[in-house]
mmCIF file of C-alpha atoms in Angstrom:
data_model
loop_
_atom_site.group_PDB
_atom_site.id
_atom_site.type_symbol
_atom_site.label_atom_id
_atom_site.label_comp_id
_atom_site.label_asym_id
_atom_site.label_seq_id
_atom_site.Cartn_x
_atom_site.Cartn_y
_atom_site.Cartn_z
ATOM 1 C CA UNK W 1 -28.192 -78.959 -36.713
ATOM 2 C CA UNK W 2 -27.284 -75.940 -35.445
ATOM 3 C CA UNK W 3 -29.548 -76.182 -31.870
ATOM 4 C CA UNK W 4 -27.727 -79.186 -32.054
ATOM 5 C CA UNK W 5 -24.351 -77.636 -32.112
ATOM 6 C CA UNK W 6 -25.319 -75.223 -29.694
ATOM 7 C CA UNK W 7 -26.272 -77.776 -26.918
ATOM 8 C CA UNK W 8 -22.579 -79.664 -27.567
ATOM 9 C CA UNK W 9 -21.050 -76.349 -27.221
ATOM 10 C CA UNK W 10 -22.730 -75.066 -24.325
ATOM 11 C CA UNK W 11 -21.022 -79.120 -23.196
ATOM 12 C CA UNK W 12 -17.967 -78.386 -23.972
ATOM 13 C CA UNK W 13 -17.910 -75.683 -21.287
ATOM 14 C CA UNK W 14 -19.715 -77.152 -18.655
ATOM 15 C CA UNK W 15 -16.888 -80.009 -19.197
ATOM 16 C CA UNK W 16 -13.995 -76.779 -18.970
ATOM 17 C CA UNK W 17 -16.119 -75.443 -16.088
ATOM 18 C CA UNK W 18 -16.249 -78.924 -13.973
ATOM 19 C CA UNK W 19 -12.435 -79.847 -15.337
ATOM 20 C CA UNK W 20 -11.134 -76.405 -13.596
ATOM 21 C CA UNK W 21 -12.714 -76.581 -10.524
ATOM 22 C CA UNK W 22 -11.302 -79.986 -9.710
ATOM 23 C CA UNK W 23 -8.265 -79.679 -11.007
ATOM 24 C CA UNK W 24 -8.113 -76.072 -9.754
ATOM 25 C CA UNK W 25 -8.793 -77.663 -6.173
ATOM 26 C CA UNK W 26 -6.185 -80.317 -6.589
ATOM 27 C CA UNK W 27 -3.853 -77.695 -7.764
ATOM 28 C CA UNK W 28 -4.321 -75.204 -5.333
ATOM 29 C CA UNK W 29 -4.352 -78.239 -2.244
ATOM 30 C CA UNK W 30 -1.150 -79.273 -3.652
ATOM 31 C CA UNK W 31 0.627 -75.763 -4.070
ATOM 32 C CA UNK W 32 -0.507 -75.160 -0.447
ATOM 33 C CA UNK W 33 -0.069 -78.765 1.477
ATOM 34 C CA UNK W 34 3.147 -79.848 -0.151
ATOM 35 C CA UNK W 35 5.609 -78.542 1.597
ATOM 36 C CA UNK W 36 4.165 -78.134 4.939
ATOM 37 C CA UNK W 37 3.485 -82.209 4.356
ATOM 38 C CA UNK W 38 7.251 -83.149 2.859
ATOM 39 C CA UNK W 39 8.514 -81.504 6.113
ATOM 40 C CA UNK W 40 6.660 -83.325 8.097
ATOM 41 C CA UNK W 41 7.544 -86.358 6.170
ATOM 42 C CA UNK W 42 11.138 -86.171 6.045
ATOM 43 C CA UNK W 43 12.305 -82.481 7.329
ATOM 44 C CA UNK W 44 12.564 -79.157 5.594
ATOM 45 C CA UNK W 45 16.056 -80.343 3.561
ATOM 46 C CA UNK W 46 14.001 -82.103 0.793
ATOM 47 C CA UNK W 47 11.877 -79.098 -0.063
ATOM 48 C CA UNK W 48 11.948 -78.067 -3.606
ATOM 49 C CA UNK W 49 12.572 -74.474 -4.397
ATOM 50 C CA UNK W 50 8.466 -73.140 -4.502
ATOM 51 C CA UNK W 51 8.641 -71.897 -7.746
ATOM 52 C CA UNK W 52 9.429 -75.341 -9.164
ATOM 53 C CA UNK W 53 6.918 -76.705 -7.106
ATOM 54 C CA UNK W 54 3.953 -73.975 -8.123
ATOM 55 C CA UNK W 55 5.393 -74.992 -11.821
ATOM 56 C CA UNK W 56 5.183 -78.494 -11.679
ATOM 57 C CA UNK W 57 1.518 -78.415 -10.240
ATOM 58 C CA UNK W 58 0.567 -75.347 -13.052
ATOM 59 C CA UNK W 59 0.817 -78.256 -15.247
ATOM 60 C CA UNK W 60 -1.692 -80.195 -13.821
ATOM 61 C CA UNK W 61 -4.253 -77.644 -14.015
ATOM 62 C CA UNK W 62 -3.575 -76.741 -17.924
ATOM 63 C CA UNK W 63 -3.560 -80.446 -18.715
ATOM 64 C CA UNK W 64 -6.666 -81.039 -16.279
ATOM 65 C CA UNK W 65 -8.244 -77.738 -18.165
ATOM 66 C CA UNK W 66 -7.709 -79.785 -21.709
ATOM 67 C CA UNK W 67 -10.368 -82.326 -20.842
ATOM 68 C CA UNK W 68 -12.914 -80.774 -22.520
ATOM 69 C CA UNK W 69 -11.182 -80.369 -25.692
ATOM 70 C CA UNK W 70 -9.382 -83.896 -25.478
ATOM 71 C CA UNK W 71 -12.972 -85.736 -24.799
ATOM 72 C CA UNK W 72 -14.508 -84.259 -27.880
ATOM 73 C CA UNK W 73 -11.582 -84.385 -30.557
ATOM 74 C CA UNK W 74 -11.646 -88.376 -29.355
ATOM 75 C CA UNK W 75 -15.730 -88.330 -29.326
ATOM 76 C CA UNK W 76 -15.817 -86.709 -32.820
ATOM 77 C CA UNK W 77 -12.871 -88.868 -34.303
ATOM 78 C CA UNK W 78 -10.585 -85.528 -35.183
ATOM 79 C CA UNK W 79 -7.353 -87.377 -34.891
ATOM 80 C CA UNK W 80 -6.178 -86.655 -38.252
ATOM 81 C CA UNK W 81 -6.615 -82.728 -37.695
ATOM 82 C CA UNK W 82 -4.901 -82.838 -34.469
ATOM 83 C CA UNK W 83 -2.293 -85.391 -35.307
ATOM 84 C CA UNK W 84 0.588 -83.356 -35.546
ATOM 85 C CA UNK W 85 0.156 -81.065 -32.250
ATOM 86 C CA UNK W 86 1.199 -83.509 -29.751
ATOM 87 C CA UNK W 87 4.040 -83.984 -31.890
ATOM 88 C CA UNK W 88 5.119 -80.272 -31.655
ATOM 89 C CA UNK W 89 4.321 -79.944 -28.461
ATOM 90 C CA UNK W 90 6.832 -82.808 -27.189
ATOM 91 C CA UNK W 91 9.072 -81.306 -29.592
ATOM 92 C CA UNK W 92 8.968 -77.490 -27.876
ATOM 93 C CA UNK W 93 9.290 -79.195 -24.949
ATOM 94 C CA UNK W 94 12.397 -81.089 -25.320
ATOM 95 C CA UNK W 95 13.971 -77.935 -26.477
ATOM 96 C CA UNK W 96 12.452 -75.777 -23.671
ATOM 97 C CA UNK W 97 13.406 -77.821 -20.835
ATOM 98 C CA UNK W 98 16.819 -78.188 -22.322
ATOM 99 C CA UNK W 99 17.245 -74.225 -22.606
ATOM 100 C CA UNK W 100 14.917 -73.086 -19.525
ATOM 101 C CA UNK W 101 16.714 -76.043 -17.633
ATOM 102 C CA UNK W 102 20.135 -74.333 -18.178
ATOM 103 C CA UNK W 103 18.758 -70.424 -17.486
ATOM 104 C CA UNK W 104 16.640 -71.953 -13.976
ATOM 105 C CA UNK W 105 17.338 -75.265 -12.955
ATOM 106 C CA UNK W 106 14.369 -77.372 -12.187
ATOM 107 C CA UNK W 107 11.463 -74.588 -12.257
ATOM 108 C CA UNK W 108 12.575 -74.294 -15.749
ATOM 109 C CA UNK W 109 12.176 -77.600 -16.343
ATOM 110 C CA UNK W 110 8.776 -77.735 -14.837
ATOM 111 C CA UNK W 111 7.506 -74.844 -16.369
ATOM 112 C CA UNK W 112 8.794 -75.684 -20.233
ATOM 113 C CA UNK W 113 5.910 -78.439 -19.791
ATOM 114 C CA UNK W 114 3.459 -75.825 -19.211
ATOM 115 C CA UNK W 115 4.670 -73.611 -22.047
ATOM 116 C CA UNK W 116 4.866 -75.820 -24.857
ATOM 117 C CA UNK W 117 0.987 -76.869 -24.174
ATOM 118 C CA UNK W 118 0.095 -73.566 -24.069
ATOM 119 C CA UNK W 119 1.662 -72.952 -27.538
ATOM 120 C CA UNK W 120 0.272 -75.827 -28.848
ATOM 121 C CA UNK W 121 -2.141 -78.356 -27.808
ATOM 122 C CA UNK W 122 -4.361 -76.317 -24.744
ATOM 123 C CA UNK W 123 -5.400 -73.591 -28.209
ATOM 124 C CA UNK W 124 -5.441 -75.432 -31.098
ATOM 125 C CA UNK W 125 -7.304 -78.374 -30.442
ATOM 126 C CA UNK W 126 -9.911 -76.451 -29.527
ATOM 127 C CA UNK W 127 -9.789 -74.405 -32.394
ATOM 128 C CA UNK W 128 -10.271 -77.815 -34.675
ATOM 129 C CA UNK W 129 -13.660 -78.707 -32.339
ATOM 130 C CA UNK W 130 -15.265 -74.829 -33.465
ATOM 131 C CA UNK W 131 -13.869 -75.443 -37.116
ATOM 132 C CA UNK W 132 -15.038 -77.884 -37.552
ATOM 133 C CA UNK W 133 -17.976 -78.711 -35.562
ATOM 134 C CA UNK W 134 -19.391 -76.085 -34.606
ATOM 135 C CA UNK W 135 -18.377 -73.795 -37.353
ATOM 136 C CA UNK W 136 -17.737 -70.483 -35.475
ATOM 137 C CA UNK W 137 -14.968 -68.612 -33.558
ATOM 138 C CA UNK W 138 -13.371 -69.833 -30.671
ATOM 139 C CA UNK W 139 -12.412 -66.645 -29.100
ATOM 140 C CA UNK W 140 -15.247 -66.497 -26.236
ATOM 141 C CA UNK W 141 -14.203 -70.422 -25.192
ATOM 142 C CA UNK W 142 -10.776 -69.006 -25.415
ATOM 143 C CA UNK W 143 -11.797 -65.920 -23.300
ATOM 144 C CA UNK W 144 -13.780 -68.821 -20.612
ATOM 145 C CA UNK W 145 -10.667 -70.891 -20.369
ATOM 146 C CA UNK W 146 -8.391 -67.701 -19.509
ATOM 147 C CA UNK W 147 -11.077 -66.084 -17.134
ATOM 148 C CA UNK W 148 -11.599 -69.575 -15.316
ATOM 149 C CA UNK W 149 -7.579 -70.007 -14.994
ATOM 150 C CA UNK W 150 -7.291 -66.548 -13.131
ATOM 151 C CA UNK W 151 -9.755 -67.813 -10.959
ATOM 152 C CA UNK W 152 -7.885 -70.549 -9.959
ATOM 153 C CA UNK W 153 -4.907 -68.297 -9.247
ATOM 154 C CA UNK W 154 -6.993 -65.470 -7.094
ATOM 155 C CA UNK W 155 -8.396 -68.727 -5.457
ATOM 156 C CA UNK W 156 -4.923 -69.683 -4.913
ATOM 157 C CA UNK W 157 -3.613 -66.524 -3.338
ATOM 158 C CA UNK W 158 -6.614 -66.381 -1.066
ATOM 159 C CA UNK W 159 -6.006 -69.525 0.246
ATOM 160 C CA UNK W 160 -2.039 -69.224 0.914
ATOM 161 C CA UNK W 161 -2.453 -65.726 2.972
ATOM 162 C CA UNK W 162 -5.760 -67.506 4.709
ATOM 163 C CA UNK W 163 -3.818 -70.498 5.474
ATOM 164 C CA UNK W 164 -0.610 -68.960 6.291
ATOM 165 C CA UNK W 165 -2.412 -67.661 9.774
ATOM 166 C CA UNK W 166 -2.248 -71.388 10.948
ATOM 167 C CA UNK W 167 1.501 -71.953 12.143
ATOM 168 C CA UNK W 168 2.823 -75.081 10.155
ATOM 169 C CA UNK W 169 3.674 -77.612 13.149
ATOM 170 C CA UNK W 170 2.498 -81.649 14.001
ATOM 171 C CA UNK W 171 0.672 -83.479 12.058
ATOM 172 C CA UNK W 172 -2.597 -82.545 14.243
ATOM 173 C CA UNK W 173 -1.746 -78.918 12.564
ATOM 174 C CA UNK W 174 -1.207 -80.533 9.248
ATOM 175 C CA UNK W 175 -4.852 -81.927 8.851
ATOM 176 C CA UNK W 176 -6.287 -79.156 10.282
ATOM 177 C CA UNK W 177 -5.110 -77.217 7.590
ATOM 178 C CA UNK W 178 -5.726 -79.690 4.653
ATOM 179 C CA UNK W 179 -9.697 -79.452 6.086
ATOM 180 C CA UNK W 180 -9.284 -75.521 6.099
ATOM 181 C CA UNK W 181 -7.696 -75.502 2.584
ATOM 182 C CA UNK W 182 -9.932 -77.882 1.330
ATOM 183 C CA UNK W 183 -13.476 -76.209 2.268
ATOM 184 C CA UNK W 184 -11.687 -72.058 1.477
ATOM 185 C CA UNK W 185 -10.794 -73.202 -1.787
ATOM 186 C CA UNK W 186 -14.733 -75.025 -2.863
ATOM 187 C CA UNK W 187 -16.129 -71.615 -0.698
ATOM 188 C CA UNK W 188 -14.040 -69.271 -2.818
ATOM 189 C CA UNK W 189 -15.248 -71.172 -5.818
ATOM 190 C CA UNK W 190 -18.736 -70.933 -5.119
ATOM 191 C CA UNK W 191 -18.314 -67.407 -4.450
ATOM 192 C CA UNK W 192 -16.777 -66.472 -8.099
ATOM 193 C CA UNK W 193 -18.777 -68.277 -9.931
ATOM 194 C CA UNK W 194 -22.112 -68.614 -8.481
ATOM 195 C CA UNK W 195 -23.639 -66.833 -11.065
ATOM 196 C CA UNK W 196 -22.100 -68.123 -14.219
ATOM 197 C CA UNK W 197 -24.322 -69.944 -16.688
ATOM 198 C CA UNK W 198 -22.155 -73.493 -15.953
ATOM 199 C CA UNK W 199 -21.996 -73.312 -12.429
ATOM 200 C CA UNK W 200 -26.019 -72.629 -12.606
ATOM 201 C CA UNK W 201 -26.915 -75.444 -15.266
ATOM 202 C CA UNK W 202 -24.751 -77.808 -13.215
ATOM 203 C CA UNK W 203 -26.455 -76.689 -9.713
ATOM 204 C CA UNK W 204 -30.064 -77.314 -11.546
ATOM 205 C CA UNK W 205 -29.034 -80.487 -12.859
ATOM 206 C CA UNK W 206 -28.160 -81.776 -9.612
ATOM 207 C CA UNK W 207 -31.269 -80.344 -8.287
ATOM 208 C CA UNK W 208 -30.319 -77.661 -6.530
ATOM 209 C CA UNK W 209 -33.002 -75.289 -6.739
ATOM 210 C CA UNK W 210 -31.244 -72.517 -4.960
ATOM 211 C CA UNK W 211 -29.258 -71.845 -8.613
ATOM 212 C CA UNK W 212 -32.052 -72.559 -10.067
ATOM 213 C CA UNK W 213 -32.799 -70.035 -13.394
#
């Protein structure tokens, strides 16, 4: 039972490991692309303010991140444990967005989202999964989750100083910098975690011997 365990655990964060890197690459294409795209689209006037922007796609990357954690409370049928966070958490939200909407405008509306996952749903349902499955402490998934979402944020700055060297322009300039983006952000990637356990198990199941063990 408890090899057992193990092998669902050492799932669980190949799933977290897989879940940030695409969502991390979505994110960090969309923080970068959109607004270079929407004035290309329709002009510069209908650009957001960019920190209501970087909030509203920091929310797909901590919902993308909760994958893991949402797969295996469905696979293991831990509804009734977790019944009551989704609740709170659309709860915190109403009454963030209301009070951050006021203080910030839209980025505070944006970034209430983020929050009230945070405080709720993106800990504790993990935190049922090690209770009750695997019947430890969830701190070093906790610690995994927090290292892999700094990551995507050094990724992230990378990317915008890199990309920022190519004048924004046509839409020949445009999808030559979604291609540049798109292959810094997976080389960046590779580079930071080449030599974590997930990135290697994942490598060797695909057969690629070069990360092989």
């Amino acid at each position: 039972a408890t090899e057992n365990n193990e092998r669902k655990e050492e799932l669980m964060k190949q799933m977290l490991f897989i879940s940030t890197w695409l969502y991390g690459f979505i994110t960090i294409c969309l923080a970068v692309l959109l607004d270079p795209f929407i004035t290309i689209w329709i002009g510069d006037e209908y650009l957001i303010p960019k920190l209501a922007s970087l909030a509203a796609v920091l929310y797909i990357l901590i919902d993308g991140q909760e994958f893991a954690s949402h797969t295996y409370i469905s696979t293991l049928g831990y509804f009734k444990q977790t019944r009551f966070s989704s609740l709170i958490c659309a709860v915190i939200n109403i009454i963030l967005s209301i009070l951050l909407g006021l203080k910030f405008g839209l980025f505070g509306i944006f970034i209430s989202t983020s929050i009230s996952k945070i405080l709720t749903t993106s800990w504790f349902d993990t935190y049922v999964i090690y209770k009750n499955e695997f019947k430890k402490s969830p701190k070093k998934y906790y610690l995994k989750h927090l290292l892999l979402l700094i990551g995507v944020c050094i990724n992230y700055l990378i990317c915008v100083f890199l990309t920022n060297l190519i004048s924004n322009g046509n839409i020949y300039i445009f999808i030559i910098k979604s291609i540049v983006t798109a292959l810094l952000c997976n080389i960046i990637f590779v580079i930071m975690f080449y030599n974590t356990k997930e990135f290697k198990k994942i490598c060797n199941r695909l057969g690629v011997k070069l990360c092989k063990n």
